[in-house]
Amino acid sequence: MTREFDDLVAEADAAAVDGWDFSWLDGRATEARPVWGYQRLMSERLAAASTALDIQTGGGEVLAGAATFPPTMAATDSWPPNLDRATRLLGPRGVVVVADPDEPPLPFADAAFDLVLSRHPATVWWDEIVRVLSPDGTYFAQHVGPASVFELTEFFLGPQPQARRARDPDAECAAARAAGLDIVDLRAERLRMEFFDIGAVVYFLRKVIWIVPGFTVTPYRDRLAVLHQQIQADGSFVAHSSRHLIEARKSG
């Protein structure tokens, strides 16, 4: 394989992947954004809240885009590098960043928040969300939808028919209702992505760990080499992300 392949892979394999900032991919990959504009809508809801929680905040980059926070604002994450990054970014603005293993229970009292947020949570514990919401409180989130970026997943892992059915928005709404939430809004989109070099693919798979679970370069090097050749021939590798916006309210 050419030295170009080796260099691209080595560069991406050495890049830091903490936080939720994808600027490393500028000029190397693109992804269309949902028309609803999650960060803007999130900011509007935060401005009207008195107590809020952002679950699985990553490095806090999305939450930090809000102009104002309510008097009580907390955020959680499970990965130490993200916790450090989020604390440095959000702490000066009065946000309490809490380590949480992403499994029940959330480390907060019952009815502690009138707004719970999450952008791209890996898991959704509906009973815990309901527990920490105050009566008439709102859950507002953007979730990863079904078969998101499965062109990449199946390139490396082969057909995944059962996994394709996971994260279905209708099933998530049913689970939310069963936990005690009323669905206020649900919107879904499928969005074009392009990867323009193999380094962009490696970086993305290292950062977004659920696309190819346990991904590291060594066991997938042969498939990466095939994909490198495909990108060189076609100009890019095209995939599609899946997103849905969900807003739900706890009955008073």
CSV table of C-alpha atoms in Angstrom, one decimal:
chain,number,residue,atom,x,y,z
A,1,MET,CA,0.0,0.0,0.0
A,2,THR,CA,1.2,3.5,-0.7
A,3,ARG,CA,2.9,5.7,1.8
A,4,GLU,CA,-0.1,8.1,1.4
A,5,PHE,CA,-2.3,5.6,3.0
A,6,ASP,CA,0.1,4.9,5.9
A,7,ASP,CA,0.5,8.6,6.6
A,8,LEU,CA,-3.2,9.4,6.5
A,9,VAL,CA,-4.0,6.5,8.9
A,10,ALA,CA,-1.1,7.3,11.3
A,11,GLU,CA,-2.1,11.0,11.5
A,12,ALA,CA,-5.7,10.2,12.3
A,13,ASP,CA,-4.8,7.4,14.7
A,14,ALA,CA,-2.7,9.8,16.7
A,15,ALA,CA,-5.2,12.7,16.8
A,16,ALA,CA,-6.9,13.5,20.1
A,17,VAL,CA,-10.6,12.5,20.1
A,18,ASP,CA,-11.8,13.8,23.4
A,19,GLY,CA,-14.8,16.2,23.5
A,20,TRP,CA,-17.4,16.6,20.8
A,21,ASP,CA,-15.6,19.1,18.5
A,22,PHE,CA,-15.3,17.8,15.0
A,23,SER,CA,-13.2,20.7,13.6
A,24,TRP,CA,-10.3,18.2,12.8
A,25,LEU,CA,-12.5,17.0,9.9
A,26,ASP,CA,-12.8,20.4,8.3
A,27,GLY,CA,-12.2,20.0,4.6
A,28,ARG,CA,-11.9,16.3,5.0
A,29,ALA,CA,-15.6,15.3,5.7
A,30,THR,CA,-19.0,16.9,5.5
A,31,GLU,CA,-22.3,16.2,7.2
A,32,ALA,CA,-25.6,18.0,6.5
A,33,ARG,CA,-27.4,19.3,9.6
A,34,PRO,CA,-31.1,18.9,10.5
A,35,VAL,CA,-33.3,21.8,9.5
A,36,TRP,CA,-34.6,22.3,13.0
A,37,GLY,CA,-31.3,23.6,14.5
A,38,TYR,CA,-31.0,21.8,17.8
A,39,GLN,CA,-28.6,24.2,19.5
A,40,ARG,CA,-30.9,27.2,18.8
A,41,LEU,CA,-34.0,25.4,20.1
A,42,MET,CA,-32.0,24.2,23.1
A,43,SER,CA,-30.9,27.8,23.9
A,44,GLU,CA,-34.5,29.0,23.8
A,45,ARG,CA,-35.6,26.4,26.3
A,46,LEU,CA,-32.6,27.1,28.6
A,47,ALA,CA,-33.5,30.8,28.6
A,48,ALA,CA,-36.9,29.9,30.0
A,49,ALA,CA,-35.9,27.3,32.5
A,50,SER,CA,-35.0,27.7,36.2
A,51,THR,CA,-33.2,24.3,36.6
A,52,ALA,CA,-31.7,22.2,33.8
A,53,LEU,CA,-29.6,19.1,33.2
A,54,ASP,CA,-27.6,18.1,30.1
A,55,ILE,CA,-27.1,14.4,30.0
A,56,GLN,CA,-24.0,13.0,28.3
A,57,THR,CA,-22.7,16.5,27.5
A,58,GLY,CA,-19.5,15.2,25.9
A,59,GLY,CA,-16.9,18.0,26.2
A,60,GLY,CA,-19.7,20.5,26.7
A,61,GLU,CA,-19.3,22.1,23.3
A,62,VAL,CA,-23.0,22.0,22.3
A,63,LEU,CA,-24.3,23.2,25.7
A,64,ALA,CA,-21.7,26.0,25.7
A,65,GLY,CA,-23.4,27.4,22.6
A,66,ALA,CA,-26.3,28.7,24.7
A,67,ALA,CA,-26.2,32.4,25.5
A,68,THR,CA,-27.7,32.0,29.0
A,69,PHE,CA,-28.1,29.2,31.5
A,70,PRO,CA,-30.7,28.9,34.2
A,71,PRO,CA,-29.7,29.6,37.8
A,72,THR,CA,-29.2,25.9,38.4
A,73,MET,CA,-27.4,24.1,35.5
A,74,ALA,CA,-25.8,20.7,35.6
A,75,ALA,CA,-24.2,18.4,33.1
A,76,THR,CA,-23.0,14.8,33.1
A,77,ASP,CA,-20.6,12.6,31.2
A,78,SER,CA,-18.9,9.3,31.8
A,79,TRP,CA,-15.5,9.7,30.1
A,80,PRO,CA,-12.7,11.4,32.1
A,81,PRO,CA,-11.3,13.4,29.2
A,82,ASN,CA,-14.7,14.7,28.4
A,83,LEU,CA,-15.4,15.6,32.1
A,84,ASP,CA,-12.1,17.6,32.2
A,85,ARG,CA,-12.9,19.4,29.0
A,86,ALA,CA,-16.5,20.2,30.0
A,87,THR,CA,-15.4,21.4,33.4
A,88,ARG,CA,-12.9,23.8,31.9
A,89,LEU,CA,-15.4,25.0,29.3
A,90,LEU,CA,-18.6,25.2,31.4
A,91,GLY,CA,-17.4,25.6,35.0
A,92,PRO,CA,-16.6,29.3,34.6
A,93,ARG,CA,-20.2,29.9,33.6
A,94,GLY,CA,-21.5,28.2,36.7
A,95,VAL,CA,-22.4,24.8,35.3
A,96,VAL,CA,-21.8,21.9,37.7
A,97,VAL,CA,-20.2,19.0,35.7
A,98,VAL,CA,-20.8,15.6,37.3
A,99,ALA,CA,-19.2,12.2,36.6
A,100,ASP,CA,-21.9,9.7,35.8
A,101,PRO,CA,-21.4,6.1,34.5
A,102,ASP,CA,-24.3,6.3,32.1
A,103,GLU,CA,-26.4,3.8,34.0
A,104,PRO,CA,-29.2,4.3,36.6
A,105,PRO,CA,-29.5,6.1,38.9
A,106,LEU,CA,-28.7,9.6,37.8
A,107,PRO,CA,-26.9,11.3,40.7
A,108,PHE,CA,-29.7,13.8,41.4
A,109,ALA,CA,-32.8,14.0,43.6
A,110,ASP,CA,-36.3,13.4,42.4
A,111,ALA,CA,-38.0,16.3,40.6
A,112,ALA,CA,-34.7,18.2,40.6
A,113,PHE,CA,-35.0,19.8,37.1
A,114,ASP,CA,-37.7,21.4,35.0
A,115,LEU,CA,-35.6,20.8,31.8
A,116,VAL,CA,-33.5,17.8,30.8
A,117,LEU,CA,-31.5,17.9,27.6
A,118,SER,CA,-29.4,15.5,25.7
A,119,ARG,CA,-27.8,15.6,22.3
A,120,HIS,CA,-26.9,12.1,20.8
A,121,PRO,CA,-27.1,10.1,24.0
A,122,ALA,CA,-25.6,6.6,23.7
A,123,THR,CA,-28.4,5.2,25.9
A,124,VAL,CA,-31.7,6.7,27.2
A,125,TRP,CA,-32.9,5.7,30.6
A,126,TRP,CA,-36.5,7.0,30.4
A,127,ASP,CA,-37.4,6.1,34.0
A,128,GLU,CA,-34.5,8.1,35.3
A,129,ILE,CA,-35.3,11.1,33.1
A,130,VAL,CA,-38.9,11.0,34.4
A,131,ARG,CA,-37.7,10.7,38.0
A,132,VAL,CA,-35.4,13.8,37.9
A,133,LEU,CA,-38.0,15.9,36.0
A,134,SER,CA,-40.3,18.1,38.0
A,135,PRO,CA,-44.0,17.9,37.3
A,136,ASP,CA,-44.7,19.5,33.9
A,137,GLY,CA,-40.9,19.4,33.2
A,138,THR,CA,-39.6,18.8,29.7
A,139,TYR,CA,-37.2,16.4,28.1
A,140,PHE,CA,-35.7,18.0,24.9
A,141,ALA,CA,-33.2,16.1,22.9
A,142,GLN,CA,-31.7,15.2,19.5
A,143,HIS,CA,-31.2,11.5,19.2
A,144,VAL,CA,-29.2,9.4,16.7
A,145,GLY,CA,-31.8,7.5,14.7
A,146,PRO,CA,-31.9,4.0,13.1
A,147,ALA,CA,-29.2,2.8,10.8
A,148,SER,CA,-27.2,6.0,11.2
A,149,VAL,CA,-24.0,5.9,9.1
A,150,PHE,CA,-24.6,2.2,8.5
A,151,GLU,CA,-22.8,2.4,5.1
A,152,LEU,CA,-19.6,2.6,7.2
A,153,THR,CA,-20.8,0.1,9.9
A,154,GLU,CA,-21.6,-2.5,7.3
A,155,PHE,CA,-18.5,-1.9,5.2
A,156,PHE,CA,-16.5,-3.0,8.2
A,157,LEU,CA,-18.8,-5.5,9.9
A,158,GLY,CA,-21.0,-6.8,7.1
A,159,PRO,CA,-24.8,-6.8,7.1
A,160,GLN,CA,-26.4,-5.9,10.5
A,161,PRO,CA,-30.1,-6.5,10.0
A,162,GLN,CA,-31.1,-6.5,13.6
A,163,ALA,CA,-29.0,-3.5,14.6
A,164,ARG,CA,-30.7,-1.6,11.7
A,165,ARG,CA,-33.9,-1.7,13.7
A,166,ALA,CA,-32.5,-0.1,16.8
A,167,ARG,CA,-33.1,3.5,17.8
A,168,ASP,CA,-36.4,3.6,16.0
A,169,PRO,CA,-38.1,7.0,16.9
A,170,ASP,CA,-41.6,5.4,17.2
A,171,ALA,CA,-40.2,2.8,19.6
A,172,GLU,CA,-38.5,5.4,21.6
A,173,CYS,CA,-41.7,7.4,21.9
A,174,ALA,CA,-43.5,4.3,23.1
A,175,ALA,CA,-40.9,3.8,25.8
A,176,ALA,CA,-41.1,7.4,26.8
A,177,ARG,CA,-44.9,7.2,27.1
A,178,ALA,CA,-44.6,4.0,29.1
A,179,ALA,CA,-42.3,5.8,31.6
A,180,GLY,CA,-44.8,8.7,32.0
A,181,LEU,CA,-44.0,11.3,29.4
A,182,ASP,CA,-46.3,12.9,26.8
A,183,ILE,CA,-44.8,13.4,23.4
A,184,VAL,CA,-45.0,17.0,22.4
A,185,ASP,CA,-42.9,17.0,19.2
A,186,LEU,CA,-41.1,14.4,17.0
A,187,ARG,CA,-39.2,15.1,13.8
A,188,ALA,CA,-36.8,13.0,11.9
A,189,GLU,CA,-34.3,13.4,9.0
A,190,ARG,CA,-31.7,11.4,7.1
A,191,LEU,CA,-28.7,13.5,6.1
A,192,ARG,CA,-25.9,13.1,3.6
A,193,MET,CA,-22.3,12.6,4.8
A,194,GLU,CA,-19.1,12.5,2.7
A,195,PHE,CA,-15.6,11.4,3.7
A,196,PHE,CA,-12.9,12.6,1.4
A,197,ASP,CA,-9.9,10.7,2.7
A,198,ILE,CA,-9.2,7.5,4.8
A,199,GLY,CA,-7.8,9.6,7.6
A,200,ALA,CA,-11.3,11.2,8.0
A,201,VAL,CA,-12.8,7.8,8.3
A,202,VAL,CA,-10.3,6.6,10.9
A,203,TYR,CA,-10.8,9.7,13.0
A,204,PHE,CA,-14.6,9.5,12.8
A,205,LEU,CA,-14.6,5.9,13.8
A,206,ARG,CA,-12.3,6.5,16.8
A,207,LYS,CA,-14.5,9.4,18.0
A,208,VAL,CA,-18.0,8.1,17.3
A,209,ILE,CA,-17.4,4.7,19.0
A,210,TRP,CA,-20.8,3.1,18.3
A,211,ILE,CA,-20.4,3.1,14.5
A,212,VAL,CA,-17.9,0.2,14.6
A,213,PRO,CA,-17.8,-0.8,18.3
A,214,GLY,CA,-14.3,-1.4,19.6
A,215,PHE,CA,-12.7,0.1,16.4
A,216,THR,CA,-8.9,0.3,16.3
A,217,VAL,CA,-6.8,0.5,13.2
A,218,THR,CA,-4.8,-2.8,13.4
A,219,PRO,CA,-7.7,-5.4,13.0
A,220,TYR,CA,-9.3,-3.3,10.3
A,221,ARG,CA,-6.2,-2.3,8.3
A,222,ASP,CA,-7.0,-4.5,5.3
A,223,ARG,CA,-10.6,-3.1,5.0
A,224,LEU,CA,-9.2,0.4,5.5
A,225,ALA,CA,-6.9,-0.1,2.6
A,226,VAL,CA,-9.8,-1.3,0.4
A,227,LEU,CA,-11.8,1.8,1.4
A,228,HIS,CA,-8.8,4.1,0.7
A,229,GLN,CA,-8.7,2.8,-2.8
A,230,GLN,CA,-12.4,3.2,-3.2
A,231,ILE,CA,-12.2,6.8,-2.0
A,232,GLN,CA,-9.4,7.6,-4.4
A,233,ALA,CA,-11.4,6.1,-7.3
A,234,ASP,CA,-14.7,7.7,-6.4
A,235,GLY,CA,-13.6,11.0,-4.8
A,236,SER,CA,-15.4,10.3,-1.5
A,237,PHE,CA,-17.3,7.8,0.5
A,238,VAL,CA,-21.0,8.7,1.0
A,239,ALA,CA,-23.0,7.7,4.0
A,240,HIS,CA,-26.1,9.0,5.7
A,241,SER,CA,-26.7,10.0,9.3
A,242,SER,CA,-30.1,9.6,10.9
A,243,ARG,CA,-31.4,12.1,13.5
A,244,HIS,CA,-34.6,12.7,15.3
A,245,LEU,CA,-35.7,15.6,17.6
A,246,ILE,CA,-37.9,14.6,20.5
A,247,GLU,CA,-39.7,16.8,23.0
A,248,ALA,CA,-41.7,15.2,25.8
A,249,ARG,CA,-43.4,16.5,28.9
A,250,LYS,CA,-43.9,14.9,32.3
A,251,SER,CA,-47.5,15.1,33.5
A,252,GLY,CA,-48.1,17.5,36.4
